């Protein structure tokens, strides 16, 4: 029987211009992973150090033996099967090629910062042999990593601990630290372009997803060219909650009024026709790009104390594509001095390309549904068995109008409940799995959307940590103590293929 080749030893090459924090971030990575690490400065010859200290940039001839020494150390670690972290400015593509080529376990982490930020950092450093005046020469030489180098790119205008946490997650080397250990993300207002701001694209195999700056929303997801979401175009505004993150509560709060820890609070009435506050406070807030790679994006924002919600939260979302589909993680940390009420959800609309959803096959593995009043607020809970709301076995939606929260979710051995929307043929579709933190799911066929042309085009399948009106009833409500966080995980898994007659 042939012997399987041993997996390549993991090596992380941390690159960026001086002042980007390579040494600090590499040390944090190594500490959290338990790996050895070296800084490229340790490999410079005395002559190189003297040349830079005198204010003269190194040329390619100066750098050749330096790169060779770094590469030799990487090979020693790989030969000993010791995963390792090493830093190097590696400004030019040719330098990175020398360090990455022939080392299949090596991954590229690029720390990106603006010239003004890095110049300020270098100006504050004392006793380092690299003077700030040489920074311009580094930017002149810099050839930023291209997509074919598969870099993980992390913005450095955040604390080093947050940079390291983002890198660990996107490199898929370790789970980010518990919320109580994570440094809050700084407030930042990103540059906007178009109605939903910057567009952050992810690709993996035949999959493509797009996340937008406005609200950190999921705008688009496709597999093999087939759209799986009824989303919106880059030049369109968000309507009907499509792909939006619902923080710090999903669905509705009746009258926007609730009482928490002895205080009576009033939220803005964002659904005035029903006299409710709906879908949280971050849908129309710009989110800041924290890190990205070819197949993953992390964005974050701060929810500051305000009328009706006098609490401070740090929030981030991470979208990741892999062979299994799209995985989404939403984390919030209470960064304030008092405990805070919290709920979370997201609002994607699934489609199987049937025009209307009537003929699509729906499966919802839930034993109970919530009954509601005319304002969309829960009045009770009842079993679905024997009712029109029982979709535990796949069946066509038909003309049934759904705006229904389900609970009592039946989960698999991985702890996931799977809602399935399938093409009428049953040969293809999309599974939306509900993981950690998801105790409810809202199914909405869009019959009450303001634009009649968009009604029943997709099925909103909304992962939720709590049901509507949780701020008032306490049902499913999470109370975050200071420094404590909450995680919600869900994802999309496409399955099947085109029909034999070519129908998609």
PDB file of C-alpha atoms in Angstrom, residues 78-326:
ATOM      1  CA  UNK A  78      10.182  22.642   7.949  1.00  0.00           C
ATOM      2  CA  UNK A  79      12.724  19.801   7.949  1.00  0.00           C
ATOM      3  CA  UNK A  80      12.242  19.441  11.690  1.00  0.00           C
ATOM      4  CA  UNK A  81       8.439  19.551  11.237  1.00  0.00           C
ATOM      5  CA  UNK A  82       8.226  22.665  13.386  1.00  0.00           C
ATOM      6  CA  UNK A  83       5.527  25.144  12.239  1.00  0.00           C
ATOM      7  CA  UNK A  84       6.961  28.647  12.488  1.00  0.00           C
ATOM      8  CA  UNK A  85       6.373  32.354  11.976  1.00  0.00           C
ATOM      9  CA  UNK A  86       8.892  34.661  10.331  1.00  0.00           C
ATOM     10  CA  UNK A  87       8.744  38.338   9.410  1.00  0.00           C
ATOM     11  CA  UNK A  88      10.251  40.034   6.393  1.00  0.00           C
ATOM     12  CA  UNK A  89       9.443  43.277   4.603  1.00  0.00           C
ATOM     13  CA  UNK A  90       9.593  41.356   1.265  1.00  0.00           C
ATOM     14  CA  UNK A  91       8.557  44.481  -0.591  1.00  0.00           C
ATOM     15  CA  UNK A  92       9.073  43.093  -4.079  1.00  0.00           C
ATOM     16  CA  UNK A  93       7.319  40.161  -5.673  1.00  0.00           C
ATOM     17  CA  UNK A  94      10.666  38.592  -6.502  1.00  0.00           C
ATOM     18  CA  UNK A  95      11.620  38.607  -2.791  1.00  0.00           C
ATOM     19  CA  UNK A  96       8.394  36.895  -1.792  1.00  0.00           C
ATOM     20  CA  UNK A  97       8.822  34.351  -4.565  1.00  0.00           C
ATOM     21  CA  UNK A  98      12.252  33.460  -3.187  1.00  0.00           C
ATOM     22  CA  UNK A  99      10.775  32.867   0.266  1.00  0.00           C
ATOM     23  CA  UNK A 100       7.585  31.069  -0.764  1.00  0.00           C
ATOM     24  CA  UNK A 101       8.580  29.029  -3.819  1.00  0.00           C
ATOM     25  CA  UNK A 102       9.319  25.393  -3.034  1.00  0.00           C
ATOM     26  CA  UNK A 103       7.839  25.683   0.447  1.00  0.00           C
ATOM     27  CA  UNK A 104       4.269  24.332   0.034  1.00  0.00           C
ATOM     28  CA  UNK A 105       3.305  24.934   3.654  1.00  0.00           C
ATOM     29  CA  UNK A 106       4.139  28.652   3.570  1.00  0.00           C
ATOM     30  CA  UNK A 107       1.309  31.196   3.878  1.00  0.00           C
ATOM     31  CA  UNK A 108       1.578  34.926   3.164  1.00  0.00           C
ATOM     32  CA  UNK A 109       0.245  37.466   5.694  1.00  0.00           C
ATOM     33  CA  UNK A 110       0.413  41.078   4.447  1.00  0.00           C
ATOM     34  CA  UNK A 111       0.025  43.871   7.006  1.00  0.00           C
ATOM     35  CA  UNK A 112      -1.363  46.896   5.183  1.00  0.00           C
ATOM     36  CA  UNK A 113      -1.199  50.483   6.417  1.00  0.00           C
ATOM     37  CA  UNK A 114      -1.219  53.968   4.914  1.00  0.00           C
ATOM     38  CA  UNK A 115       2.032  55.950   4.564  1.00  0.00           C
ATOM     39  CA  UNK A 116       0.835  58.594   7.039  1.00  0.00           C
ATOM     40  CA  UNK A 117       0.015  56.015   9.701  1.00  0.00           C
ATOM     41  CA  UNK A 118       3.302  54.162   9.328  1.00  0.00           C
ATOM     42  CA  UNK A 119       5.336  57.384   9.212  1.00  0.00           C
ATOM     43  CA  UNK A 120       3.780  58.425  12.529  1.00  0.00           C
ATOM     44  CA  UNK A 121       4.595  55.048  14.048  1.00  0.00           C
ATOM     45  CA  UNK A 122       8.218  55.158  12.936  1.00  0.00           C
ATOM     46  CA  UNK A 123       8.578  58.682  14.252  1.00  0.00           C
ATOM     47  CA  UNK A 124       7.568  57.447  17.682  1.00  0.00           C
ATOM     48  CA  UNK A 125      10.103  54.594  17.688  1.00  0.00           C
ATOM     49  CA  UNK A 126      13.426  55.153  19.406  1.00  0.00           C
ATOM     50  CA  UNK A 127      16.612  53.170  19.186  1.00  0.00           C
ATOM     51  CA  UNK A 128      15.715  51.258  15.997  1.00  0.00           C
ATOM     52  CA  UNK A 129      18.259  51.169  13.192  1.00  0.00           C
ATOM     53  CA  UNK A 130      15.617  51.930  10.533  1.00  0.00           C
ATOM     54  CA  UNK A 131      15.046  55.722  10.380  1.00  0.00           C
ATOM     55  CA  UNK A 132      11.650  57.164   9.303  1.00  0.00           C
ATOM     56  CA  UNK A 133      13.292  58.897   6.327  1.00  0.00           C
ATOM     57  CA  UNK A 134      13.737  55.538   4.603  1.00  0.00           C
ATOM     58  CA  UNK A 135       9.997  54.814   4.611  1.00  0.00           C
ATOM     59  CA  UNK A 136       9.482  56.629   1.297  1.00  0.00           C
ATOM     60  CA  UNK A 137      12.042  54.363  -0.335  1.00  0.00           C
ATOM     61  CA  UNK A 138      10.154  51.329   0.982  1.00  0.00           C
ATOM     62  CA  UNK A 139       6.878  52.508  -0.495  1.00  0.00           C
ATOM     63  CA  UNK A 140       8.677  53.224  -3.767  1.00  0.00           C
ATOM     64  CA  UNK A 141       9.881  49.607  -3.850  1.00  0.00           C
ATOM     65  CA  UNK A 142       6.623  48.095  -2.606  1.00  0.00           C
ATOM     66  CA  UNK A 143       4.808  45.741  -4.957  1.00  0.00           C
ATOM     67  CA  UNK A 144       1.672  44.789  -3.081  1.00  0.00           C
ATOM     68  CA  UNK A 145       0.820  41.062  -3.123  1.00  0.00           C
ATOM     69  CA  UNK A 146      -1.427  40.055  -5.984  1.00  0.00           C
ATOM     70  CA  UNK A 147      -4.383  37.630  -5.868  1.00  0.00           C
ATOM     71  CA  UNK A 148      -2.281  34.813  -7.326  1.00  0.00           C
ATOM     72  CA  UNK A 149      -0.083  34.967  -4.196  1.00  0.00           C
ATOM     73  CA  UNK A 150      -3.178  34.169  -2.087  1.00  0.00           C
ATOM     74  CA  UNK A 151      -2.329  36.703   0.623  1.00  0.00           C
ATOM     75  CA  UNK A 152      -4.250  37.235   3.815  1.00  0.00           C
ATOM     76  CA  UNK A 153      -4.432  41.021   4.109  1.00  0.00           C
ATOM     77  CA  UNK A 154      -5.044  42.659   7.498  1.00  0.00           C
ATOM     78  CA  UNK A 155      -5.407  46.391   8.071  1.00  0.00           C
ATOM     79  CA  UNK A 156      -3.066  47.660  10.790  1.00  0.00           C
ATOM     80  CA  UNK A 157      -5.091  50.687  11.933  1.00  0.00           C
ATOM     81  CA  UNK A 158      -6.310  48.613  14.887  1.00  0.00           C
ATOM     82  CA  UNK A 159      -4.620  47.249  18.024  1.00  0.00           C
ATOM     83  CA  UNK A 160      -2.012  44.511  17.438  1.00  0.00           C
ATOM     84  CA  UNK A 161      -4.142  41.996  19.372  1.00  0.00           C
ATOM     85  CA  UNK A 162      -7.026  42.573  16.947  1.00  0.00           C
ATOM     86  CA  UNK A 163      -4.656  42.279  13.957  1.00  0.00           C
ATOM     87  CA  UNK A 164      -3.364  38.955  15.292  1.00  0.00           C
ATOM     88  CA  UNK A 165      -6.875  37.659  16.000  1.00  0.00           C
ATOM     89  CA  UNK A 166      -7.989  38.511  12.453  1.00  0.00           C
ATOM     90  CA  UNK A 167      -4.890  36.887  10.974  1.00  0.00           C
ATOM     91  CA  UNK A 168      -5.349  33.693  12.983  1.00  0.00           C
ATOM     92  CA  UNK A 169      -8.958  33.402  11.902  1.00  0.00           C
ATOM     93  CA  UNK A 170      -8.391  34.116   8.204  1.00  0.00           C
ATOM     94  CA  UNK A 171      -5.322  31.893   8.045  1.00  0.00           C
ATOM     95  CA  UNK A 172      -7.570  29.222   9.596  1.00  0.00           C
ATOM     96  CA  UNK A 173      -4.813  28.300  12.034  1.00  0.00           C
ATOM     97  CA  UNK A 174      -6.691  28.747  15.303  1.00  0.00           C
ATOM     98  CA  UNK A 175     -10.001  29.871  16.725  1.00  0.00           C
ATOM     99  CA  UNK A 176      -9.972  33.579  17.745  1.00  0.00           C
ATOM    100  CA  UNK A 177      -9.593  34.118  21.515  1.00  0.00           C
ATOM    101  CA  UNK A 178     -12.672  34.279  23.766  1.00  0.00           C
ATOM    102  CA  UNK A 179     -14.541  37.601  23.656  1.00  0.00           C
ATOM    103  CA  UNK A 180     -13.293  38.577  27.124  1.00  0.00           C
ATOM    104  CA  UNK A 181      -9.705  38.455  25.841  1.00  0.00           C
ATOM    105  CA  UNK A 182     -10.235  40.337  22.610  1.00  0.00           C
ATOM    106  CA  UNK A 183      -9.272  44.000  22.391  1.00  0.00           C
ATOM    107  CA  UNK A 184     -12.229  46.133  21.262  1.00  0.00           C
ATOM    108  CA  UNK A 185     -12.079  47.377  17.703  1.00  0.00           C
ATOM    109  CA  UNK A 186     -11.623  51.138  17.290  1.00  0.00           C
ATOM    110  CA  UNK A 187     -14.347  53.320  15.832  1.00  0.00           C
ATOM    111  CA  UNK A 188     -13.806  54.201  12.212  1.00  0.00           C
ATOM    112  CA  UNK A 189     -15.879  55.570   9.355  1.00  0.00           C
ATOM    113  CA  UNK A 190     -14.820  53.966   6.056  1.00  0.00           C
ATOM    114  CA  UNK A 191     -14.737  55.667   2.700  1.00  0.00           C
ATOM    115  CA  UNK A 192     -18.074  55.258   0.883  1.00  0.00           C
ATOM    116  CA  UNK A 193     -18.598  54.522  -2.812  1.00  0.00           C
ATOM    117  CA  UNK A 194     -22.157  54.093  -4.101  1.00  0.00           C
ATOM    118  CA  UNK A 195     -25.342  53.440  -2.119  1.00  0.00           C
ATOM    119  CA  UNK A 196     -23.860  50.572  -0.064  1.00  0.00           C
ATOM    120  CA  UNK A 197     -20.237  51.728   0.060  1.00  0.00           C
ATOM    121  CA  UNK A 198     -17.243  49.531  -0.617  1.00  0.00           C
ATOM    122  CA  UNK A 199     -17.805  46.063  -2.092  1.00  0.00           C
ATOM    123  CA  UNK A 200     -15.690  43.242  -0.604  1.00  0.00           C
ATOM    124  CA  UNK A 201     -15.519  40.150  -2.792  1.00  0.00           C
ATOM    125  CA  UNK A 202     -14.757  36.558  -1.770  1.00  0.00           C
ATOM    126  CA  UNK A 203     -14.019  33.684  -4.157  1.00  0.00           C
ATOM    127  CA  UNK A 204     -13.392  29.982  -3.678  1.00  0.00           C
ATOM    128  CA  UNK A 205     -13.594  27.435  -6.470  1.00  0.00           C
ATOM    129  CA  UNK A 206     -16.815  28.184  -8.345  1.00  0.00           C
ATOM    130  CA  UNK A 207     -18.260  30.230  -5.472  1.00  0.00           C
ATOM    131  CA  UNK A 208     -18.420  34.003  -5.263  1.00  0.00           C
ATOM    132  CA  UNK A 209     -19.815  36.231  -2.509  1.00  0.00           C
ATOM    133  CA  UNK A 210     -19.942  40.004  -2.036  1.00  0.00           C
ATOM    134  CA  UNK A 211     -20.170  41.820   1.304  1.00  0.00           C
ATOM    135  CA  UNK A 212     -20.857  45.559   1.480  1.00  0.00           C
ATOM    136  CA  UNK A 213     -19.584  48.303   3.752  1.00  0.00           C
ATOM    137  CA  UNK A 214     -23.080  49.483   4.675  1.00  0.00           C
ATOM    138  CA  UNK A 215     -24.171  47.371   7.609  1.00  0.00           C
ATOM    139  CA  UNK A 216     -21.679  44.599   6.758  1.00  0.00           C
ATOM    140  CA  UNK A 217     -24.499  43.061   4.707  1.00  0.00           C
ATOM    141  CA  UNK A 218     -24.240  40.015   2.431  1.00  0.00           C
ATOM    142  CA  UNK A 219     -25.166  41.350  -1.004  1.00  0.00           C
ATOM    143  CA  UNK A 220     -24.547  38.358  -3.278  1.00  0.00           C
ATOM    144  CA  UNK A 221     -23.712  34.662  -3.224  1.00  0.00           C
ATOM    145  CA  UNK A 222     -23.451  32.319  -6.192  1.00  0.00           C
ATOM    146  CA  UNK A 223     -22.084  28.866  -6.992  1.00  0.00           C
ATOM    147  CA  UNK A 224     -20.974  27.903 -10.504  1.00  0.00           C
ATOM    148  CA  UNK A 225     -22.571  31.064 -11.849  1.00  0.00           C
ATOM    149  CA  UNK A 226     -25.997  30.354 -10.307  1.00  0.00           C
ATOM    150  CA  UNK A 227     -27.284  33.014  -7.847  1.00  0.00           C
ATOM    151  CA  UNK A 228     -28.393  31.463  -4.548  1.00  0.00           C
ATOM    152  CA  UNK A 229     -29.595  34.708  -2.957  1.00  0.00           C
ATOM    153  CA  UNK A 230     -32.263  37.172  -4.020  1.00  0.00           C
ATOM    154  CA  UNK A 231     -29.883  40.017  -3.244  1.00  0.00           C
ATOM    155  CA  UNK A 232     -29.233  43.425  -4.759  1.00  0.00           C
ATOM    156  CA  UNK A 233     -26.873  44.984  -7.301  1.00  0.00           C
ATOM    157  CA  UNK A 234     -23.816  47.056  -6.462  1.00  0.00           C
ATOM    158  CA  UNK A 235     -25.550  50.233  -7.652  1.00  0.00           C
ATOM    159  CA  UNK A 236     -28.798  49.543  -5.769  1.00  0.00           C
ATOM    160  CA  UNK A 237     -29.742  50.462  -2.200  1.00  0.00           C
ATOM    161  CA  UNK A 238     -30.615  47.742   0.292  1.00  0.00           C
ATOM    162  CA  UNK A 239     -34.355  47.082   0.525  1.00  0.00           C
ATOM    163  CA  UNK A 240     -36.478  44.713   2.610  1.00  0.00           C
ATOM    164  CA  UNK A 241     -33.565  43.853   4.916  1.00  0.00           C
ATOM    165  CA  UNK A 242     -31.796  41.805   2.224  1.00  0.00           C
ATOM    166  CA  UNK A 243     -28.658  40.248   3.683  1.00  0.00           C
ATOM    167  CA  UNK A 244     -28.583  42.700   6.577  1.00  0.00           C
ATOM    168  CA  UNK A 245     -27.205  42.044  10.066  1.00  0.00           C
ATOM    169  CA  UNK A 246     -29.761  42.559  12.828  1.00  0.00           C
ATOM    170  CA  UNK A 247     -27.952  43.854  15.935  1.00  0.00           C
ATOM    171  CA  UNK A 248     -28.679  44.256  18.874  1.00  0.00           C
ATOM    172  CA  UNK A 249     -32.061  42.640  18.278  1.00  0.00           C
ATOM    173  CA  UNK A 250     -33.736  40.804  15.380  1.00  0.00           C
ATOM    174  CA  UNK A 251     -37.328  41.343  14.308  1.00  0.00           C
ATOM    175  CA  UNK A 252     -39.531  43.676  16.356  1.00  0.00           C
ATOM    176  CA  UNK A 253     -39.800  45.382  19.731  1.00  0.00           C
ATOM    177  CA  UNK A 254     -43.421  46.339  20.327  1.00  0.00           C
ATOM    178  CA  UNK A 255     -43.847  50.090  20.618  1.00  0.00           C
ATOM    179  CA  UNK A 256     -40.058  50.311  20.875  1.00  0.00           C
ATOM    180  CA  UNK A 257     -40.540  50.338  24.669  1.00  0.00           C
ATOM    181  CA  UNK A 258     -38.910  47.999  27.141  1.00  0.00           C
ATOM    182  CA  UNK A 259     -37.663  47.917  30.717  1.00  0.00           C
ATOM    183  CA  UNK A 260     -34.186  46.711  31.635  1.00  0.00           C
ATOM    184  CA  UNK A 261     -32.498  46.712  35.037  1.00  0.00           C
ATOM    185  CA  UNK A 262     -35.039  49.144  36.439  1.00  0.00           C
ATOM    186  CA  UNK A 263     -34.865  51.668  33.574  1.00  0.00           C
ATOM    187  CA  UNK A 264     -37.673  52.401  31.098  1.00  0.00           C
ATOM    188  CA  UNK A 265     -36.219  52.766  27.595  1.00  0.00           C
ATOM    189  CA  UNK A 266     -37.674  53.939  24.277  1.00  0.00           C
ATOM    190  CA  UNK A 267     -36.174  52.904  20.925  1.00  0.00           C
ATOM    191  CA  UNK A 268     -36.752  54.808  17.658  1.00  0.00           C
ATOM    192  CA  UNK A 269     -39.831  53.491  15.830  1.00  0.00           C
ATOM    193  CA  UNK A 270     -38.242  52.206  12.631  1.00  0.00           C
ATOM    194  CA  UNK A 271     -41.476  50.424  11.612  1.00  0.00           C
ATOM    195  CA  UNK A 272     -43.909  53.301  12.172  1.00  0.00           C
ATOM    196  CA  UNK A 273     -46.831  51.678  10.345  1.00  0.00           C
ATOM    197  CA  UNK A 274     -46.894  48.998  13.050  1.00  0.00           C
ATOM    198  CA  UNK A 275     -45.540  51.229  15.813  1.00  0.00           C
ATOM    199  CA  UNK A 276     -42.506  48.966  16.318  1.00  0.00           C
ATOM    200  CA  UNK A 277     -38.732  49.203  16.449  1.00  0.00           C
ATOM    201  CA  UNK A 278     -37.398  46.667  13.960  1.00  0.00           C
ATOM    202  CA  UNK A 279     -34.147  44.830  13.161  1.00  0.00           C
ATOM    203  CA  UNK A 280     -31.714  46.623  15.430  1.00  0.00           C
ATOM    204  CA  UNK A 281     -29.506  49.693  15.097  1.00  0.00           C
ATOM    205  CA  UNK A 282     -26.606  48.778  12.798  1.00  0.00           C
ATOM    206  CA  UNK A 283     -28.241  48.168   9.413  1.00  0.00           C
ATOM    207  CA  UNK A 284     -27.431  51.672   8.148  1.00  0.00           C
ATOM    208  CA  UNK A 285     -24.036  52.072   9.818  1.00  0.00           C
ATOM    209  CA  UNK A 286     -20.796  51.852   7.795  1.00  0.00           C
ATOM    210  CA  UNK A 287     -18.700  48.877   8.885  1.00  0.00           C
ATOM    211  CA  UNK A 288     -14.914  48.936   8.745  1.00  0.00           C
ATOM    212  CA  UNK A 289     -12.862  46.389   6.850  1.00  0.00           C
ATOM    213  CA  UNK A 290     -10.643  44.663   9.423  1.00  0.00           C
ATOM    214  CA  UNK A 291      -9.053  41.936   7.305  1.00  0.00           C
ATOM    215  CA  UNK A 292      -9.509  40.084   4.045  1.00  0.00           C
ATOM    216  CA  UNK A 293      -8.079  37.247   2.021  1.00  0.00           C
ATOM    217  CA  UNK A 294      -9.196  35.748  -1.279  1.00  0.00           C
ATOM    218  CA  UNK A 295     -11.885  33.658   0.402  1.00  0.00           C
ATOM    219  CA  UNK A 296     -12.665  35.501   3.659  1.00  0.00           C
ATOM    220  CA  UNK A 297     -13.618  38.966   4.902  1.00  0.00           C
ATOM    221  CA  UNK A 298     -13.851  40.360   8.428  1.00  0.00           C
ATOM    222  CA  UNK A 299     -15.598  43.689   9.135  1.00  0.00           C
ATOM    223  CA  UNK A 300     -16.481  45.427  12.377  1.00  0.00           C
ATOM    224  CA  UNK A 301     -18.131  48.418  13.959  1.00  0.00           C
ATOM    225  CA  UNK A 302     -18.942  49.993  17.327  1.00  0.00           C
ATOM    226  CA  UNK A 303     -22.472  50.397  18.631  1.00  0.00           C
ATOM    227  CA  UNK A 304     -22.251  53.467  20.849  1.00  0.00           C
ATOM    228  CA  UNK A 305     -24.689  54.276  23.671  1.00  0.00           C
ATOM    229  CA  UNK A 306     -27.714  56.134  22.351  1.00  0.00           C
ATOM    230  CA  UNK A 307     -31.344  56.912  23.259  1.00  0.00           C
ATOM    231  CA  UNK A 308     -33.175  53.658  23.841  1.00  0.00           C
ATOM    232  CA  UNK A 309     -29.977  51.583  23.953  1.00  0.00           C
ATOM    233  CA  UNK A 310     -27.477  53.173  26.356  1.00  0.00           C
ATOM    234  CA  UNK A 311     -24.945  50.349  26.019  1.00  0.00           C
ATOM    235  CA  UNK A 312     -21.564  49.977  24.306  1.00  0.00           C
ATOM    236  CA  UNK A 313     -20.925  46.989  22.017  1.00  0.00           C
ATOM    237  CA  UNK A 314     -18.032  46.038  19.776  1.00  0.00           C
ATOM    238  CA  UNK A 315     -19.297  43.924  16.892  1.00  0.00           C
ATOM    239  CA  UNK A 316     -17.653  42.079  14.027  1.00  0.00           C
ATOM    240  CA  UNK A 317     -18.753  39.707  11.285  1.00  0.00           C
ATOM    241  CA  UNK A 318     -16.646  37.209   9.385  1.00  0.00           C
ATOM    242  CA  UNK A 319     -17.647  35.622   6.079  1.00  0.00           C
ATOM    243  CA  UNK A 320     -15.617  32.665   4.811  1.00  0.00           C
ATOM    244  CA  UNK A 321     -15.899  30.499   1.669  1.00  0.00           C
ATOM    245  CA  UNK A 322     -14.582  26.950   1.608  1.00  0.00           C
ATOM    246  CA  UNK A 323     -15.397  23.657  -0.094  1.00  0.00           C
ATOM    247  CA  UNK A 324     -18.490  23.322   2.105  1.00  0.00           C
ATOM    248  CA  UNK A 325     -20.000  26.697   1.158  1.00  0.00           C
ATOM    249  CA  UNK A 326     -20.288  30.035   2.972  1.00  0.00           C
TER     250      UNK A 326
END
